[in-house]
Structure formats: structure tokens, C-alpha cells
Tab-separated table of C-alpha atoms in Angstrom:
chain	number	residue	atom	x	y	z
A	11	MET	CA	0.000	0.000	0.000
A	12	SER	CA	1.281	3.472	-0.870
A	13	ASP	CA	1.994	5.993	1.829
A	14	PRO	CA	-0.760	8.522	2.617
A	15	ILE	CA	-0.779	11.954	1.016
A	16	THR	CA	1.837	14.292	2.501
A	17	ALA	CA	0.825	17.931	2.880
A	18	VAL	CA	2.219	21.144	4.358
A	19	GLU	CA	-0.399	23.223	6.173
A	20	TYR	CA	-0.756	26.871	7.134
A	21	GLY	CA	-3.461	28.487	9.267
A	22	ARG	CA	-4.740	25.306	10.862
A	23	GLY	CA	-7.849	26.023	12.874
A	24	ASN	CA	-9.384	28.412	10.359
A	25	ALA	CA	-12.773	27.233	9.133
A	26	ARG	CA	-12.351	27.875	5.411
A	27	ARG	CA	-10.031	25.351	3.806
A	28	ILE	CA	-8.035	25.904	0.629
A	29	MET	CA	-6.169	23.131	-1.193
A	30	LEU	CA	-3.547	24.200	-3.755
A	31	LEU	CA	-1.801	21.675	-6.030
A	32	HIS	CA	1.684	22.529	-7.292
A	33	GLY	CA	3.050	22.183	-10.806
A	34	GLY	CA	4.904	19.156	-12.178
A	35	GLY	CA	8.544	19.043	-11.109
A	36	LEU	CA	7.922	21.593	-8.360
A	37	SER	CA	6.535	20.995	-4.865
A	38	TRP	CA	4.441	22.581	-2.107
A	39	TRP	CA	6.683	25.656	-2.061
A	40	ASN	CA	5.065	26.631	-5.383
A	41	TYR	CA	2.358	28.203	-3.156
A	42	ARG	CA	4.358	28.986	-0.019
A	43	GLU	CA	4.145	32.775	-0.347
A	44	VAL	CA	0.428	32.596	-1.165
A	45	ALA	CA	-0.125	30.452	1.944
A	46	LEU	CA	1.796	32.878	4.139
A	47	LEU	CA	-0.413	35.720	2.921
A	48	LEU	CA	-3.633	33.784	3.539
A	49	GLN	CA	-2.872	31.873	6.728
A	50	GLY	CA	-4.542	34.456	8.957
A	51	ASP	CA	-7.959	33.766	7.436
A	52	TYR	CA	-7.773	30.370	5.740
A	53	HIS	CA	-6.550	26.858	6.458
A	54	VAL	CA	-4.223	26.377	3.471
A	55	ILE	CA	-3.332	22.784	2.540
A	56	LEU	CA	-0.411	22.232	0.158
A	57	PRO	CA	-0.173	18.530	-0.786
A	58	ILE	CA	2.907	17.045	-2.423
A	59	LEU	CA	1.776	15.396	-5.653
A	60	ASP	CA	2.496	11.731	-6.316
A	61	GLY	CA	5.936	11.012	-7.733
A	62	HIS	CA	7.488	14.201	-6.336
A	63	GLY	CA	10.152	14.555	-3.657
A	64	GLY	CA	8.765	13.933	-0.207
A	65	SER	CA	5.468	12.414	-1.318
A	66	GLY	CA	6.324	8.767	-0.583
A	67	ARG	CA	3.870	7.784	-3.333
A	68	PRO	CA	4.808	6.799	-6.912
A	69	PHE	CA	3.022	8.551	-9.741
A	70	CYS	CA	0.493	6.257	-11.409
A	71	SER	CA	-1.885	8.624	-13.175
A	72	ILE	CA	-3.645	11.960	-12.899
A	73	GLU	CA	-6.848	10.061	-12.161
A	74	GLU	CA	-5.291	8.071	-9.288
A	75	ASN	CA	-3.694	11.158	-7.740
A	76	ALA	CA	-7.052	12.969	-7.974
A	77	ALA	CA	-8.819	10.038	-6.292
A	78	ALA	CA	-6.214	9.951	-3.491
A	79	LEU	CA	-6.671	13.670	-2.851
A	80	LEU	CA	-10.439	13.232	-2.691
A	81	ARG	CA	-9.905	10.528	-0.089
A	82	TYR	CA	-7.695	12.978	1.839
A	83	ILE	CA	-10.476	15.590	1.699
A	84	ASP	CA	-12.958	13.012	2.940
A	85	GLU	CA	-10.738	12.068	5.868
A	86	TYR	CA	-9.449	15.472	6.957
A	87	CYS	CA	-11.842	18.065	5.495
A	88	GLN	CA	-15.303	16.505	5.897
A	89	GLY	CA	-15.509	15.858	2.165
A	90	ARG	CA	-15.325	19.448	0.926
A	91	VAL	CA	-13.038	22.476	0.759
A	92	PHE	CA	-13.807	26.139	0.142
A	93	LEU	CA	-11.345	26.418	-2.731
A	94	LEU	CA	-9.383	23.986	-4.895
A	95	GLY	CA	-6.575	25.382	-7.020
A	96	GLY	CA	-3.804	23.994	-9.145
A	97	LEU	CA	-1.032	24.945	-11.537
A	98	SER	CA	-0.140	22.958	-14.667
A	99	LEU	CA	-0.066	19.266	-13.588
A	100	GLY	CA	-1.743	20.383	-10.356
A	101	GLY	CA	-4.377	22.177	-12.431
A	102	GLN	CA	-5.032	19.009	-14.415
A	103	ILE	CA	-5.441	17.015	-11.198
A	104	ALA	CA	-7.763	19.703	-9.819
A	105	ALA	CA	-9.814	19.552	-13.035
A	106	GLU	CA	-10.035	15.778	-12.653
A	107	MET	CA	-11.237	16.187	-9.064
A	108	LEU	CA	-13.960	18.583	-10.224
A	109	ALA	CA	-15.050	16.023	-12.827
A	110	MET	CA	-15.022	13.169	-10.305
A	111	ARG	CA	-16.944	15.056	-7.611
A	112	PRO	CA	-18.961	18.118	-8.706
A	113	GLY	CA	-19.449	19.361	-5.134
A	114	VAL	CA	-15.883	19.012	-3.836
A	115	CYS	CA	-15.436	22.794	-3.492
A	116	GLU	CA	-17.213	26.119	-3.693
A	117	CYS	CA	-14.599	27.783	-5.900
A	118	ALA	CA	-11.678	26.643	-8.060
A	119	ILE	CA	-8.709	28.253	-9.789
A	120	LEU	CA	-7.262	26.313	-12.727
A	121	GLU	CA	-3.987	27.909	-13.804
A	122	SER	CA	-2.234	26.834	-17.009
A	123	ALA	CA	-3.909	23.409	-17.111
A	124	CYS	CA	-3.434	21.683	-20.467
A	125	VAL	CA	-6.488	19.616	-21.438
A	126	ILE	CA	-5.645	19.031	-25.118
A	127	PRO	CA	-3.455	15.921	-25.610
A	128	SER	CA	-0.277	16.152	-27.674
A	129	LYS	CA	0.666	12.710	-29.041
A	130	TRP	CA	3.975	13.802	-30.523
A	131	GLU	CA	5.084	15.586	-27.353
A	132	ARG	CA	4.102	12.566	-25.248
A	133	ALA	CA	6.098	10.270	-27.538
A	134	LEU	CA	9.230	12.381	-27.057
A	135	ILE	CA	9.178	12.344	-23.235
A	136	ARG	CA	10.828	8.963	-22.667
A	137	PRO	CA	13.693	9.281	-25.193
A	138	MET	CA	14.435	12.850	-24.101
A	139	LEU	CA	14.546	11.894	-20.411
A	140	ASN	CA	16.671	8.841	-21.158
A	141	MET	CA	19.235	11.209	-22.636
A	142	SER	CA	19.004	14.066	-20.137
A	143	TYR	CA	17.984	12.591	-16.763
A	144	GLY	CA	21.598	12.012	-15.737
A	145	LEU	CA	22.210	15.767	-16.007
A	146	ILE	CA	19.417	16.750	-13.628
A	147	ARG	CA	21.655	16.545	-10.554
A	148	GLN	CA	24.251	18.760	-12.233
A	149	LYS	CA	23.625	22.211	-10.802
A	150	TRP	CA	24.574	24.042	-14.018
A	151	PHE	CA	22.015	22.021	-15.984
A	152	ALA	CA	19.366	22.440	-13.292
A	153	ARG	CA	19.921	26.192	-13.362
A	154	LEU	CA	19.388	26.253	-17.141
A	155	GLN	CA	16.144	24.334	-16.719
A	156	PHE	CA	15.095	26.592	-13.866
A	157	ARG	CA	15.687	29.770	-15.858
A	158	SER	CA	13.525	28.426	-18.680
A	159	LEU	CA	10.633	28.249	-16.192
A	160	LYS	CA	10.709	32.044	-15.694
A	161	ILE	CA	10.245	31.802	-11.934
A	162	LYS	CA	11.949	33.863	-9.267
A	163	GLU	CA	15.602	33.150	-8.456
A	164	ALA	CA	14.862	32.840	-4.739
A	165	LEU	CA	13.213	29.469	-5.399
A	166	PHE	CA	16.176	27.841	-7.129
A	167	GLN	CA	17.460	25.901	-4.099
A	168	ASP	CA	13.980	24.507	-3.423
A	169	TYR	CA	13.645	23.582	-7.089
A	170	TYR	CA	17.074	21.957	-7.291
A	171	ALA	CA	16.662	19.937	-4.089
A	172	ASP	CA	13.260	18.569	-5.033
A	173	THR	CA	14.081	17.904	-8.676
A	174	CYS	CA	17.004	15.747	-7.555
A	175	ARG	CA	14.583	13.637	-5.503
A	176	ILE	CA	12.322	12.727	-8.436
A	177	THR	CA	13.104	9.350	-9.993
A	178	CYS	CA	13.377	8.958	-13.750
A	179	GLN	CA	10.413	6.584	-13.660
A	180	ASP	CA	8.174	9.065	-11.854
A	181	MET	CA	9.272	12.012	-13.976
A	182	THR	CA	8.584	10.062	-17.153
A	183	ALA	CA	5.200	8.959	-15.824
A	184	PHE	CA	3.856	12.349	-14.809
A	185	LEU	CA	5.196	14.148	-17.877
A	186	GLN	CA	3.690	11.560	-20.209
A	187	ASP	CA	0.351	11.637	-18.408
A	188	SER	CA	0.310	15.424	-18.385
A	189	THR	CA	0.966	15.750	-22.128
A	190	GLY	CA	-1.680	13.107	-22.865
A	191	TYR	CA	-4.395	14.446	-20.566
A	192	CYS	CA	-7.892	15.241	-21.802
A	193	CYS	CA	-10.434	16.749	-19.437
A	194	LYS	CA	-13.449	14.557	-18.682
A	195	ASP	CA	-16.978	15.625	-19.587
A	196	GLY	CA	-17.966	15.349	-15.920
A	197	ILE	CA	-16.375	18.746	-15.293
A	198	ARG	CA	-19.400	20.305	-17.011
A	199	ASP	CA	-21.450	19.359	-13.958
A	200	THR	CA	-19.248	20.990	-11.345
A	201	ALA	CA	-21.079	23.114	-8.806
A	202	ALA	CA	-17.976	25.256	-8.203
A	203	GLY	CA	-17.387	28.762	-9.418
A	204	VAL	CA	-14.339	28.120	-11.626
A	205	HIS	CA	-11.712	30.718	-12.509
A	206	ILE	CA	-9.412	29.797	-15.398
A	207	VAL	CA	-6.090	31.592	-15.677
A	208	VAL	CA	-3.463	31.467	-18.441
A	209	GLY	CA	-0.461	33.641	-19.260
A	210	GLU	CA	-0.522	35.734	-22.415
A	211	LYS	CA	2.910	34.360	-23.418
A	212	GLU	CA	2.112	30.683	-22.947
A	213	THR	CA	2.106	28.151	-25.790
A	214	ALA	CA	-0.759	27.968	-28.253
A	215	ILE	CA	-1.941	24.616	-26.877
A	216	MET	CA	-2.035	26.016	-23.336
A	217	CYS	CA	-4.078	29.042	-24.406
A	218	ALA	CA	-6.406	26.786	-26.423
A	219	SER	CA	-6.798	24.569	-23.337
A	220	ALA	CA	-7.879	27.564	-21.257
A	221	GLU	CA	-10.463	28.457	-23.882
A	222	LYS	CA	-11.682	24.840	-23.977
A	223	LEU	CA	-12.107	24.712	-20.205
A	224	HIS	CA	-13.971	28.014	-20.301
A	225	ARG	CA	-16.390	26.617	-22.905
A	226	MET	CA	-16.871	23.371	-20.988
A	227	ILE	CA	-17.572	24.815	-17.548
A	228	PRO	CA	-20.813	26.802	-17.266
A	229	GLY	CA	-20.399	30.179	-15.594
A	230	SER	CA	-16.591	29.988	-15.508
A	231	THR	CA	-14.392	33.046	-15.932
A	232	LEU	CA	-11.238	33.248	-18.038
A	233	GLN	CA	-8.349	35.598	-17.269
A	234	ILE	CA	-5.468	35.995	-19.722
A	235	LYS	CA	-2.597	37.490	-17.730
A	236	LYS	CA	-0.809	40.067	-19.842
A	237	GLY	CA	2.929	39.527	-20.266
A	238	LEU	CA	3.088	36.334	-18.190
A	239	PHE	CA	4.643	32.981	-19.078
A	240	HIS	CA	3.604	29.533	-17.840
A	241	GLY	CA	3.085	29.393	-14.080
A	242	GLU	CA	4.191	32.930	-13.368
A	243	PHE	CA	0.910	34.093	-11.834
A	244	SER	CA	0.852	31.998	-8.655
A	245	ILE	CA	4.630	31.731	-8.270
A	246	ASN	CA	5.862	35.205	-9.165
A	247	HIS	CA	2.778	37.226	-8.197
A	248	PRO	CA	1.605	35.668	-4.923
A	249	ALA	CA	0.011	38.871	-3.611
A	250	GLU	CA	-2.179	39.170	-6.704
A	251	TYR	CA	-3.070	35.468	-6.500
A	252	ALA	CA	-3.978	35.787	-2.826
A	253	GLU	CA	-6.081	38.851	-3.576
A	254	LEU	CA	-8.010	36.887	-6.211
A	255	ILE	CA	-8.861	34.319	-3.533
A	256	ARG	CA	-9.872	36.980	-1.018
A	257	LYS	CA	-12.335	38.475	-3.522
A	258	LEU	CA	-14.125	35.177	-4.096
A	259	PRO	CA	-17.648	34.937	-2.642
A	260	THR	CA	-17.808	33.259	0.769
């Protein structure tokens, strides 16, 4: 049996619970600054996704990780949270949770969640990782990868430490599943108020995914963040992200 979900928590004791799911290859610290800003009013739960450093759980699929997080919510949050949010892989898992259980949350923020499969990109994951995985623990290579993510320099040590803890098998698994993910029709039935966010400078498939989610989810809102690349909103602009949450209806 796999280990239980591992999560970092802020503001325990507050009635309104928020669960935020980090991006692939990152970890809970993706949302650390957001959590620090919100901990006075919310109970912020930052799970470590399957297959990532510190999780103790191998990555099997987006669907299995979503199901495990729903079980966590059942056990520790009485089956429901105020808000569910996620970035990239975390956004895909959050979308899957919304499809699996329409009433899991009151509000959701799906940031840069790709829901249009790319067969050619998925096919390249394994050969590319077979060639490059050995370089991941080389700090110079990790820094090049980190800079391509466009996230703040202060997070490099967190990124480097956790990237080194991801096995080649897990990295291959979650990258392949992420590039092959297609959102389920069940998300149309979600009872949550869903906010979809994408950066203006993201790839065409990511922007098209945001538009697709917006069409699929009745009453959803779509924000295209001017000048931002993939994942920059929650990571590089935590105050703005926290303010978005504070403005949500309670």
C-alpha cells in the first residue's frame, strides 16, 4: 500500500479550507508565499503530488492522484473544501477532481492546465529523459532548466533539491500523463465557481486549453494574464493570487 498523502499546512484552525496543487517538477513551495499571505484567514493545505520529492507515493496517473486527494479531503476536510486550485499538472489534477466530484469545493482556480493531448510531445518524453535525466543533478544544468521556467531566483534551491529527488520513472510517468491528458466531460457538472487563468505568453496549446475549459464549464471566468509565461501568476505574483482568492464569494 502506498503511503498517505503528505501535505504542508498553514493556518490550521481556520474554518475555510483551501487546497492548492503545485506544478509538475515543483513541490508545495510553489504556493508557499500565497499560503503565508492567507494563513490568517484560511486553512491552506499544500499537498505534495504523487511522484514528487517527499510524497512517498509513486506517480500512477492523474486520475489516481485525484482520487487519493479526494480521499484525503474526505478524511481530513469533511468531504469538501472552500477552494481547490492547481497549476499545470496540479491544475489538471484539480480539473479531474472537479469532474469526479462536482461538489468538492465552492470555488476553483485552474492555472495553465493543459487539457488538449499532444501525441507527438508525449512520444518524445521517454527518449528525451533517457538522454538528459543524468544531467538533472548537475547544478549548471538544473539552473538552465530553472531559468527556462521564468520563476523567481529565490526558489532555485527549493527547485534543485526537489528535482534531484524525483526518480526517472516518476518524472517520465507524470510528464507523459500530463501531455496526454484530456479533461473529462464530468467537469461540465461541477457546482464550483471556476476561474481559469493562463499567461498571455504561454504556448498555443495552453491558451487553447484555457479556452476549452472556459467553454466546458458553465459560468466559468477566463483571465489571460498580460505579459506572463507559464506558471508565473501563482509563483511570481503571490500577492495578486492571494487577492483573487480573497475576492471570491464566501
